[in-house]
XYZ file of C-alpha atoms in Angstrom:
657
model
C -97.871 -131.267 -130.962
C -96.247 -129.171 -128.231
C -99.644 -127.724 -127.280
C -101.081 -131.244 -127.026
C -98.229 -132.456 -124.796
C -98.649 -129.478 -122.475
C -102.346 -130.260 -121.996
C -101.581 -133.891 -121.143
C -98.916 -132.741 -118.708
C -101.333 -130.431 -116.873
C -103.807 -133.295 -116.462
C -101.055 -135.532 -115.095
C -99.675 -132.986 -112.651
C -103.129 -132.445 -111.188
C -103.244 -136.142 -110.352
C -99.673 -136.300 -109.098
C -100.169 -133.527 -106.578
C -102.286 -135.820 -104.455
C -99.282 -138.060 -103.751
C -96.230 -136.485 -102.141
C -93.228 -137.265 -99.987
C -90.331 -135.269 -98.663
C -87.387 -136.923 -100.468
C -83.930 -135.295 -100.169
C -82.696 -133.137 -103.034
C -80.170 -135.459 -104.653
C -78.317 -132.821 -106.678
C -76.993 -131.267 -103.479
C -74.784 -134.287 -102.822
C -73.202 -134.202 -106.287
C -70.037 -132.230 -107.043
C -66.972 -132.181 -109.276
C -63.458 -133.129 -108.183
C -61.879 -130.607 -105.838
C -58.405 -131.031 -107.350
C -58.870 -131.938 -111.020
C -56.107 -133.534 -113.079
C -55.941 -133.500 -116.854
C -56.840 -136.777 -118.516
C -54.496 -138.757 -120.748
C -56.051 -139.094 -124.204
C -55.407 -142.111 -126.435
C -53.850 -141.613 -129.868
C -57.085 -142.769 -131.469
C -59.148 -140.164 -129.626
C -56.669 -137.400 -130.392
C -57.971 -137.511 -133.969
C -61.190 -135.860 -132.789
C -61.574 -132.141 -132.071
C -62.540 -133.021 -128.506
C -63.455 -135.940 -126.254
C -66.206 -136.053 -123.620
C -64.612 -137.417 -120.444
C -67.812 -137.221 -118.398
C -71.461 -136.858 -119.274
C -73.323 -137.364 -116.017
C -77.020 -136.578 -115.637
C -79.205 -136.641 -112.537
C -82.982 -136.360 -112.894
C -85.182 -136.232 -109.817
C -88.963 -136.116 -109.664
C -89.794 -134.686 -106.259
C -93.223 -134.042 -104.751
C -93.603 -132.240 -101.435
C -96.144 -129.873 -99.877
C -98.420 -130.218 -102.935
C -95.558 -129.064 -105.178
C -94.402 -131.355 -107.971
C -91.032 -130.508 -109.491
C -88.362 -132.069 -111.641
C -84.716 -131.277 -110.940
C -82.240 -131.941 -113.735
C -78.486 -131.775 -113.190
C -75.978 -131.878 -116.039
C -72.251 -132.439 -115.464
C -70.043 -132.180 -118.553
C -66.253 -132.524 -118.728
C -64.671 -132.149 -122.180
C -61.006 -132.481 -123.180
C -60.150 -130.235 -126.140
C -57.715 -131.440 -128.819
C -57.719 -128.590 -131.354
C -58.651 -124.995 -132.125
C -61.821 -126.338 -133.741
C -62.597 -128.030 -130.436
C -62.177 -124.761 -128.567
C -64.448 -123.000 -131.042
C -67.156 -125.603 -130.555
C -66.938 -126.186 -126.804
C -66.054 -122.841 -125.242
C -69.639 -121.627 -125.265
C -72.602 -123.236 -123.496
C -76.323 -122.711 -124.108
C -78.892 -123.654 -121.463
C -82.560 -123.494 -122.532
C -84.939 -122.436 -119.763
C -88.650 -122.797 -120.269
C -91.391 -120.850 -118.542
C -91.582 -121.383 -114.755
C -88.114 -122.988 -114.743
C -84.990 -121.650 -113.051
C -81.302 -122.426 -112.740
C -80.620 -123.138 -109.071
C -76.989 -124.236 -109.458
C -74.293 -123.259 -111.965
C -70.544 -123.851 -111.760
C -68.136 -123.482 -114.674
C -64.378 -123.806 -114.950
C -61.535 -124.501 -117.359
C -58.270 -126.307 -116.641
C -55.293 -125.411 -118.839
C -52.286 -127.585 -119.636
C -50.413 -126.214 -116.614
C -53.261 -127.165 -114.314
C -54.444 -123.579 -113.833
C -58.145 -123.323 -113.036
C -60.228 -120.424 -114.345
C -63.721 -120.010 -112.877
C -66.665 -118.396 -114.637
C -67.491 -114.847 -113.621
C -71.228 -114.404 -113.084
C -71.255 -111.086 -114.939
C -70.298 -113.006 -118.101
C -73.564 -114.945 -118.115
C -76.020 -113.564 -120.660
C -79.659 -114.358 -121.305
C -81.635 -114.331 -124.544
C -85.370 -113.776 -124.072
C -88.187 -115.596 -125.833
C -86.041 -117.621 -128.262
C -88.262 -119.027 -131.018
C -91.208 -117.738 -129.005
C -91.042 -120.547 -126.438
C -88.102 -120.172 -124.052
C -85.221 -118.132 -122.690
C -81.602 -119.219 -123.121
C -78.662 -118.671 -120.777
C -75.337 -118.270 -122.579
C -71.855 -118.262 -121.128
C -68.327 -118.607 -122.468
C -65.778 -120.889 -120.801
C -62.801 -118.627 -120.220
C -59.170 -119.759 -120.315
C -59.809 -122.804 -122.499
C -56.818 -123.912 -124.585
C -55.751 -126.877 -126.737
C -54.941 -129.785 -124.431
C -57.063 -128.292 -121.666
C -60.516 -129.164 -120.353
C -63.884 -127.450 -120.008
C -66.178 -128.424 -117.165
C -69.559 -127.265 -115.950
C -72.377 -128.369 -113.662
C -75.836 -126.873 -113.610
C -79.196 -127.795 -112.123
C -82.573 -126.647 -113.422
C -85.726 -126.752 -111.304
C -88.906 -126.994 -113.343
C -92.564 -127.956 -113.006
C -92.857 -131.737 -113.023
C -91.953 -133.392 -116.346
C -92.571 -137.094 -115.725
C -91.176 -138.240 -119.075
C -88.136 -137.477 -121.174
C -85.579 -138.536 -123.745
C -81.831 -138.276 -123.190
C -79.645 -138.325 -126.300
C -76.239 -139.475 -125.052
C -74.292 -139.959 -128.276
C -72.407 -137.098 -129.923
C -70.145 -136.548 -132.922
C -67.155 -137.030 -130.619
C -66.443 -139.996 -128.292
C -68.055 -140.086 -124.843
C -65.826 -142.037 -122.452
C -68.097 -142.106 -119.408
C -71.854 -141.582 -119.450
C -74.172 -142.073 -116.513
C -77.832 -141.279 -115.866
C -79.526 -141.483 -112.482
C -83.285 -141.077 -112.334
C -84.776 -140.613 -108.846
C -88.520 -140.850 -108.215
C -91.059 -141.336 -105.370
C -91.455 -144.841 -103.966
C -95.114 -145.052 -105.031
C -94.245 -144.517 -108.674
C -93.604 -147.021 -111.431
C -91.211 -145.834 -114.159
C -90.877 -147.351 -117.617
C -87.595 -146.962 -119.538
C -86.111 -148.002 -122.855
C -82.649 -147.714 -124.392
C -82.156 -147.336 -128.142
C -79.501 -148.011 -130.784
C -77.100 -150.096 -128.740
C -77.214 -148.157 -125.479
C -77.040 -150.396 -122.404
C -80.206 -151.049 -120.432
C -80.908 -149.312 -117.140
C -81.010 -150.964 -113.715
C -83.744 -150.167 -111.194
C -82.892 -150.004 -107.483
C -86.314 -150.567 -105.910
C -85.095 -150.706 -102.335
C -83.234 -147.398 -102.323
C -85.065 -144.338 -101.025
C -85.803 -142.403 -103.022
C -85.967 -145.075 -105.665
C -83.459 -144.762 -108.461
C -82.899 -146.073 -111.972
C -79.282 -146.098 -113.087
C -77.661 -146.336 -116.496
C -73.926 -146.465 -117.103
C -72.184 -146.682 -120.448
C -68.466 -146.476 -121.155
C -66.834 -145.577 -124.464
C -69.787 -144.440 -126.541
C -68.413 -144.109 -130.089
C -68.612 -140.856 -132.017
C -71.712 -140.673 -134.192
C -70.771 -140.673 -137.856
C -72.718 -138.312 -140.093
C -72.985 -139.484 -143.682
C -74.703 -138.352 -146.847
C -77.854 -140.266 -147.759
C -78.412 -141.468 -144.179
C -80.725 -140.905 -141.250
C -79.289 -139.087 -138.242
C -81.593 -138.274 -135.308
C -83.335 -141.680 -135.191
C -79.959 -143.471 -135.028
C -78.348 -141.746 -132.040
C -78.047 -143.701 -128.797
C -80.757 -142.445 -126.475
C -82.508 -143.276 -123.207
C -86.236 -142.727 -122.722
C -88.085 -142.694 -119.425
C -91.620 -141.980 -118.298
C -94.087 -142.374 -115.457
C -96.235 -145.466 -115.859
C -98.161 -145.382 -112.572
C -98.181 -143.066 -109.553
C -99.576 -145.653 -107.134
C -102.623 -143.490 -106.466
C -104.626 -144.171 -109.584
C -105.538 -147.079 -111.820
C -104.619 -144.925 -114.803
C -101.641 -146.083 -116.817
C -99.904 -142.855 -117.753
C -98.290 -142.055 -121.092
C -99.462 -145.100 -123.022
C -100.732 -144.724 -126.561
C -104.312 -145.012 -125.299
C -103.607 -142.309 -122.714
C -102.348 -139.975 -125.428
C -105.273 -140.769 -127.729
C -107.896 -140.122 -125.041
C -106.201 -136.907 -123.951
C -105.874 -135.687 -127.516
C -109.506 -136.345 -128.430
C -110.610 -134.718 -125.200
C -108.532 -131.620 -126.013
C -110.138 -131.448 -129.470
C -113.674 -131.534 -128.098
C -115.409 -128.318 -129.138
C -119.184 -128.917 -129.396
C -119.879 -125.264 -130.181
C -117.821 -125.724 -133.348
C -120.569 -127.848 -134.907
C -122.496 -124.740 -135.989
C -119.297 -123.104 -137.255
C -118.499 -126.182 -139.335
C -122.071 -126.456 -140.637
C -121.916 -122.906 -141.956
C -118.384 -123.313 -143.324
C -119.251 -126.388 -145.443
C -122.768 -125.320 -146.441
C -121.702 -124.560 -150.006
C -119.771 -127.837 -150.309
C -122.628 -129.909 -148.880
C -124.958 -128.422 -151.489
C -122.735 -129.450 -154.402
C -123.778 -132.420 -156.504
C -120.351 -134.042 -156.353
C -118.858 -137.266 -155.032
C -117.632 -137.681 -151.472
C -114.004 -137.603 -152.631
C -114.632 -134.361 -154.474
C -116.103 -132.914 -151.264
C -112.911 -133.850 -149.397
C -110.871 -132.064 -152.062
C -113.172 -129.059 -152.027
C -112.910 -128.722 -148.245
C -109.129 -129.011 -148.302
C -108.829 -126.440 -151.061
C -111.143 -124.048 -149.191
C -109.200 -124.339 -145.928
C -105.777 -124.067 -147.534
C -106.760 -121.107 -149.693
C -108.496 -119.088 -146.937
C -106.730 -119.993 -143.666
C -103.051 -119.515 -142.889
C -101.119 -121.611 -140.377
C -99.922 -119.493 -137.466
C -97.581 -120.232 -134.575
C -98.541 -119.766 -130.952
C -101.508 -120.663 -128.762
C -104.587 -119.075 -127.295
C -108.285 -118.986 -128.040
C -108.017 -116.905 -131.212
C -105.807 -119.490 -132.929
C -107.439 -122.632 -131.527
C -111.169 -121.870 -131.627
C -112.562 -122.823 -135.079
C -114.939 -119.849 -134.969
C -112.034 -117.424 -134.614
C -109.919 -119.400 -137.083
C -112.569 -119.049 -139.788
C -113.333 -115.416 -138.970
C -109.696 -114.261 -138.922
C -108.209 -116.594 -141.528
C -105.495 -117.650 -139.079
C -105.202 -120.808 -137.016
C -102.581 -122.909 -135.330
C -102.130 -126.618 -135.921
C -104.712 -127.643 -133.319
C -107.263 -125.044 -134.386
C -107.138 -126.131 -138.032
C -107.374 -129.825 -137.143
C -110.434 -129.127 -134.988
C -112.048 -127.323 -137.903
C -111.409 -130.261 -140.249
C -112.775 -132.775 -137.727
C -116.079 -130.968 -137.294
C -116.368 -130.234 -141.022
C -115.903 -133.925 -141.860
C -118.572 -134.716 -139.281
C -121.011 -132.274 -140.892
C -120.315 -133.732 -144.342
C -120.708 -137.295 -143.041
C -117.238 -138.290 -144.219
C -115.676 -141.232 -142.403
C -112.065 -140.530 -141.451
C -109.330 -141.454 -139.024
C -106.747 -139.338 -137.232
C -103.173 -140.455 -137.770
C -100.173 -139.795 -135.542
C -96.980 -140.100 -137.573
C -93.267 -139.467 -137.281
C -91.071 -137.957 -139.967
C -88.574 -140.730 -140.706
C -85.691 -138.241 -140.526
C -86.671 -137.224 -136.989
C -87.926 -140.301 -135.159
C -89.894 -143.534 -135.119
C -93.302 -144.537 -133.789
C -92.563 -147.335 -131.332
C -95.541 -149.619 -130.696
C -94.007 -150.903 -127.452
C -93.017 -147.526 -126.021
C -95.431 -144.628 -126.431
C -93.723 -141.254 -126.747
C -95.042 -137.973 -128.078
C -91.442 -136.797 -128.580
C -91.401 -138.770 -131.825
C -94.751 -137.549 -133.154
C -94.143 -134.866 -135.786
C -97.350 -134.990 -137.825
C -101.061 -135.297 -137.121
C -103.255 -135.790 -140.178
C -106.280 -137.599 -141.610
C -106.818 -140.943 -143.344
C -109.876 -141.979 -145.340
C -110.131 -145.794 -145.155
C -112.776 -145.979 -147.882
C -110.374 -144.442 -150.400
C -107.021 -145.332 -148.772
C -105.814 -141.741 -149.070
C -104.561 -139.029 -146.720
C -105.031 -135.316 -146.072
C -102.219 -133.382 -144.379
C -103.622 -130.176 -142.797
C -100.332 -128.309 -142.398
C -98.648 -129.440 -145.629
C -99.882 -126.677 -147.918
C -97.745 -127.956 -150.816
C -99.681 -131.249 -150.714
C -103.189 -132.216 -151.628
C -105.453 -135.138 -150.752
C -103.658 -138.346 -151.733
C -100.347 -139.748 -150.378
C -98.354 -138.598 -147.362
C -95.274 -136.433 -147.918
C -91.912 -138.089 -148.538
C -90.751 -137.565 -144.939
C -93.567 -139.827 -143.739
C -93.486 -142.394 -146.520
C -93.065 -146.058 -145.614
C -93.066 -145.279 -141.886
C -95.127 -146.778 -139.068
C -98.005 -144.644 -137.767
C -100.888 -144.864 -135.313
C -104.368 -144.738 -136.901
C -107.234 -143.615 -134.648
C -110.817 -144.294 -135.658
C -113.112 -141.926 -133.762
C -116.699 -140.690 -133.689
C -118.609 -137.620 -132.559
C -121.194 -139.167 -130.270
C -123.425 -137.071 -128.034
C -121.290 -134.042 -128.845
C -118.113 -135.746 -127.625
C -115.173 -137.070 -129.631
C -114.593 -140.696 -128.666
C -112.244 -143.414 -129.897
C -113.700 -146.462 -131.659
C -110.401 -148.303 -132.086
C -106.772 -147.699 -132.967
C -104.116 -149.635 -134.846
C -100.565 -149.321 -136.106
C -99.953 -149.520 -139.828
C -97.490 -148.507 -142.526
C -98.145 -145.257 -144.415
C -96.968 -146.605 -147.767
C -95.267 -144.654 -150.540
C -95.433 -143.803 -154.219
C -93.558 -146.270 -156.416
C -91.139 -145.374 -159.204
C -93.979 -145.828 -161.711
C -95.552 -142.518 -160.602
C -92.345 -140.642 -159.869
C -91.155 -139.927 -163.392
C -88.765 -136.992 -163.658
C -86.715 -135.744 -166.555
C -85.533 -133.277 -169.125
C -86.262 -133.175 -172.854
C -83.872 -130.803 -174.587
C -82.974 -129.943 -178.159
C -80.002 -127.867 -179.402
C -80.183 -125.752 -182.552
C -76.913 -124.395 -183.991
C -78.444 -122.757 -187.077
C -77.973 -119.158 -185.809
C -74.625 -119.352 -184.020
C -72.275 -122.309 -183.588
C -70.955 -120.849 -180.336
C -74.387 -119.996 -178.911
C -76.950 -122.712 -179.704
C -80.623 -122.160 -179.011
C -81.958 -124.593 -176.398
C -85.560 -125.684 -176.082
C -86.053 -127.645 -172.891
C -88.908 -129.247 -171.050
C -88.427 -130.146 -167.386
C -91.184 -132.559 -166.365
C -92.074 -134.371 -163.163
C -94.848 -136.226 -161.404
C -95.247 -137.650 -157.905
C -93.344 -136.152 -154.980
C -91.347 -133.644 -157.017
C -94.414 -132.326 -158.820
C -96.006 -131.522 -155.433
C -93.079 -129.292 -154.491
C -92.840 -127.665 -157.921
C -96.534 -126.761 -158.049
C -96.299 -125.229 -154.603
C -93.448 -123.011 -155.787
C -95.719 -121.554 -158.480
C -98.858 -121.269 -156.364
C -98.665 -117.492 -155.866
C -98.727 -116.856 -159.643
C -96.041 -114.165 -159.388
C -93.721 -113.772 -162.361
C -90.779 -112.906 -160.110
C -91.214 -116.214 -158.270
C -91.254 -118.088 -161.554
C -88.075 -116.345 -162.709
C -86.337 -117.149 -159.437
C -87.386 -120.802 -159.624
C -86.169 -121.172 -163.197
C -82.836 -119.595 -162.253
C -82.234 -121.560 -159.043
C -83.720 -124.912 -160.023
C -84.262 -125.417 -163.737
C -81.103 -123.660 -164.962
C -78.963 -124.214 -161.843
C -76.126 -125.694 -163.928
C -75.366 -122.264 -165.463
C -74.053 -118.941 -164.222
C -74.649 -117.015 -167.437
C -77.711 -117.431 -169.643
C -80.579 -115.610 -171.342
C -84.128 -116.895 -171.089
C -86.149 -116.110 -174.203
C -89.479 -117.404 -172.958
C -91.094 -119.957 -170.693
C -94.459 -121.460 -169.877
C -95.736 -123.907 -167.276
C -98.198 -126.736 -167.883
C -100.050 -128.559 -165.097
C -99.284 -125.937 -162.472
C -102.673 -125.998 -160.686
C -101.921 -127.270 -157.182
C -105.209 -129.165 -157.090
C -103.660 -131.533 -159.660
C -101.438 -132.838 -156.866
C -104.379 -135.001 -155.765
C -103.393 -137.176 -158.725
C -99.747 -138.300 -158.355
C -99.720 -139.432 -161.985
C -100.333 -135.905 -163.287
C -97.350 -134.008 -164.640
C -96.067 -130.497 -164.251
C -94.063 -129.427 -167.291
C -91.836 -126.355 -167.358
C -90.915 -125.327 -170.893
C -87.970 -122.972 -171.256
C -86.197 -121.585 -174.319
C -82.774 -120.119 -173.595
C -79.202 -119.577 -174.718
C -76.008 -119.782 -172.691
C -72.333 -119.365 -173.630
C -71.485 -122.043 -171.091
C -72.704 -124.879 -173.314
C -70.164 -124.379 -176.105
C -66.530 -123.337 -175.944
C -64.599 -122.598 -179.125
C -61.002 -123.844 -179.276
C -59.524 -122.943 -182.644
C -61.504 -124.837 -185.259
C -63.175 -127.030 -182.676
C -66.348 -126.506 -180.670
C -66.487 -128.202 -177.276
C -70.113 -128.976 -176.423
C -70.883 -129.584 -172.704
C -73.812 -131.787 -173.584
C -74.016 -133.301 -170.074
C -75.015 -129.992 -168.495
C -78.427 -130.224 -170.098
C -79.731 -132.676 -167.473
C -79.022 -130.172 -164.689
C -76.538 -130.021 -161.857
C -75.726 -133.412 -160.297
C -74.169 -134.338 -156.955
C -71.128 -136.537 -156.351
C -70.105 -138.843 -153.532
C -66.518 -138.821 -152.307
C -66.703 -140.753 -149.005
C -63.658 -143.008 -148.816
C -64.095 -144.308 -145.258
C -65.977 -147.500 -144.590
C -69.711 -146.891 -144.680
C -71.437 -147.083 -141.287
C -75.157 -146.417 -141.878
C -77.600 -147.860 -144.369
C -78.349 -145.672 -147.384
C -81.658 -143.808 -147.669
C -82.993 -141.518 -150.387
C -85.523 -138.727 -149.911
C -87.886 -140.379 -152.426
C -88.088 -143.065 -155.073
C -87.363 -141.555 -158.486
C -87.478 -142.630 -162.108
C -85.391 -140.246 -164.238
C -85.575 -140.277 -168.019
C -83.799 -137.615 -170.096
C -83.881 -137.104 -173.850
C -81.439 -134.833 -175.677
C -81.403 -134.166 -179.407
C -78.912 -132.214 -181.474
C -78.901 -131.280 -185.150
C -75.292 -131.440 -186.338
C -74.643 -128.473 -188.665
C -73.871 -129.297 -192.282
C -70.164 -129.921 -192.855
C -69.473 -130.791 -189.200
C -68.975 -134.018 -187.298
C -68.944 -135.048 -183.627
C -66.179 -136.793 -181.731
C -66.204 -138.321 -178.252
C -69.585 -139.975 -178.637
C -68.467 -143.114 -176.798
C -68.084 -141.058 -173.601
C -71.879 -140.796 -173.548
C -72.204 -144.497 -172.800
C -72.380 -145.155 -169.071
C -73.879 -148.300 -167.563
C -74.039 -148.950 -163.806
C -76.430 -150.715 -161.479
C -76.995 -151.686 -157.858
C -77.639 -155.343 -157.091
C -78.864 -156.507 -153.677
C -79.128 -160.233 -152.999
C -78.982 -160.959 -156.701
C -81.758 -158.499 -157.574
C -81.281 -155.286 -159.551
C -82.728 -152.473 -157.438
C -81.400 -149.429 -159.341
C -79.721 -148.752 -162.665
C -78.139 -145.925 -164.652
C -77.813 -146.192 -168.399
C -76.969 -143.503 -170.944
C -76.644 -144.182 -174.659
C -76.985 -142.535 -178.067
C -78.041 -143.119 -181.652
C -76.840 -141.209 -184.687
C -79.256 -140.917 -187.607
C -77.747 -138.855 -190.410
C -77.008 -135.457 -188.919
C -79.239 -136.017 -185.863
C -77.864 -137.137 -182.503
C -80.283 -138.626 -179.975
C -79.206 -139.234 -176.367
C -81.196 -141.028 -173.690
C -80.363 -141.170 -169.993
C -82.182 -143.422 -167.521
C -81.593 -143.316 -163.768
C -84.125 -145.558 -162.060
C -84.570 -146.334 -158.367
C -86.858 -149.242 -157.547
C -86.398 -148.627 -153.824
C -85.316 -145.718 -151.627
C -83.123 -147.674 -149.201
C -80.025 -149.787 -149.632
C -77.891 -151.747 -147.132
C -74.559 -150.129 -146.264
C -72.756 -153.208 -147.603
C -73.482 -152.096 -151.192
C -72.124 -148.573 -150.657
C -69.353 -148.978 -153.255
C -71.992 -149.869 -155.837
C -74.163 -146.968 -154.681
C -71.338 -144.426 -154.897
C -70.455 -145.552 -158.403
C -74.129 -145.415 -159.330
C -74.689 -141.897 -157.930
C -71.533 -140.642 -159.600
C -72.805 -141.914 -162.952
C -75.071 -138.873 -163.314
C -72.235 -136.563 -162.227
C -69.946 -138.207 -164.789
C -72.563 -137.725 -167.490
C -72.778 -134.098 -166.366
C -69.133 -133.757 -167.446
C -69.550 -135.324 -170.898
C -68.150 -133.007 -173.558
C -68.439 -133.641 -177.286
C -66.063 -132.154 -179.851
C -67.594 -130.720 -183.017
C -65.163 -130.293 -185.904
C -65.372 -129.285 -189.552
C -65.136 -132.361 -191.756
C -62.929 -130.511 -194.232
C -60.421 -129.229 -191.683
C -57.033 -130.904 -191.947
C -55.966 -131.446 -188.345
């Protein structure tokens, strides 16, 4: 996605260079207070580690002498309330991309006595090539103390970036936020505020033109378990719509689609694709089987690599070297589908934990995934998701809005037929069965029962599990069994194991199961206390999480997937012994929304002679719940954790207690 955005930017800059004007550099007129005074913090805000007193941002798009640049100024003033606040706010990181430079930097701290400490330039450090894409300037704010304030201003000059997204909400309160966006008078700028942020105001008659946004008292963002984060922050988006010199509407969805297809054009790749799929084309199999065969061939012979350049983006090199980046692999798929005559659509989607596709405001910042859809079969293929196979999208994309692009290869050029927005759908609870079947045998040792367990799953979890076993290494299997299947124990001995349904190609069928059969013993299941044996029967379903949040819930509740858990536990009671505490097995909770049951937890038992049978059902009919039912949800989630703690007492019938 980053490579695609850079190509679109280059095309735009080329056009922008034709229109220029000598506007003043606005950052030069901005400064901090010459004689700063410490702010008075309210009792409410003293509860936070720190408070942002000022978050002022100035963005200027300036074109002069055939040079197009963006200047971005950041002014931050933070009042620190605690040692934790000092730890978090006494160090500043400034990312600097290629061809960018810091042209202004001022840093100071003000202590409780009003003493000002300025940053020494020799204390500024630089990290090179962080994550392979940028350098980072680092500096510490010296002299910062509890009750004091940290302040800095910096300006970065960079090649023109005529779009952007400003996240203005933090995990601490922001008392005063302002954004000023300056741009040439011939331009038209489109903006949008999200998640309760005030709208911007455009001053058309100022020169240079300016868009202003001011917001007081932005509340601290509350992070919660089972909730989205990034998509919910207050943010301000802006972009060039028109430069006054062209009829082109910049940065619309159609603009992105046309630019993307143009960047994927590689007519010479037709011969590469023809050769690559020659064996598949010759097979006497259905079209769907050809899609699966192509995906399996690509994912078993070509590795995804980071970076750019011809070697990673040219399908010929990708096939020859077995390495390709995101764009190179997508190109290969597109031309292979064309050679096989398989109708498909490109889809631009956004991971629901990272962003949203907004029909009314096109932004590549929110696009996290590019993949294929086959309208004839209503299924997807995700090129970079090697744990997935042809079928549904991964759980991060499920039930989210996406942009579908129907295209054709006509006269050796990729061209759009039409595009539309649609929901990506998701797998229901009926194909997301998960569970444990376990039996305990006390015949050899009352303190160390033998356990035979089957951990089974289908749907989303089966995709991940199969991927974990794809390298067929015994050490990987042992690690997985230790960290996932037997995570409830510290001490155990595995006697043997086997795995059914491990072939990753089975993930094309969400209904297919992977079953992990393990036989083991562990001293942690039974504790002897005199003549009694305490059996931690609840541990057999695996480690469970608990919710403790006591504060009023802020965000709606979201789960990673829809799941349908069903556990079965059986125990042969040794002759002469009996079980006590059986009623603790019974747990019954549910979540009701608008009079409809949307999730339930129910555990129960039957006793037939000397055999105990336990069933546990934890069923989600949806993956999202309104925050108003949080108390129900917490009780529901804690049901599994409470079952985890169930302990039965086995005693000798003849013992006189």
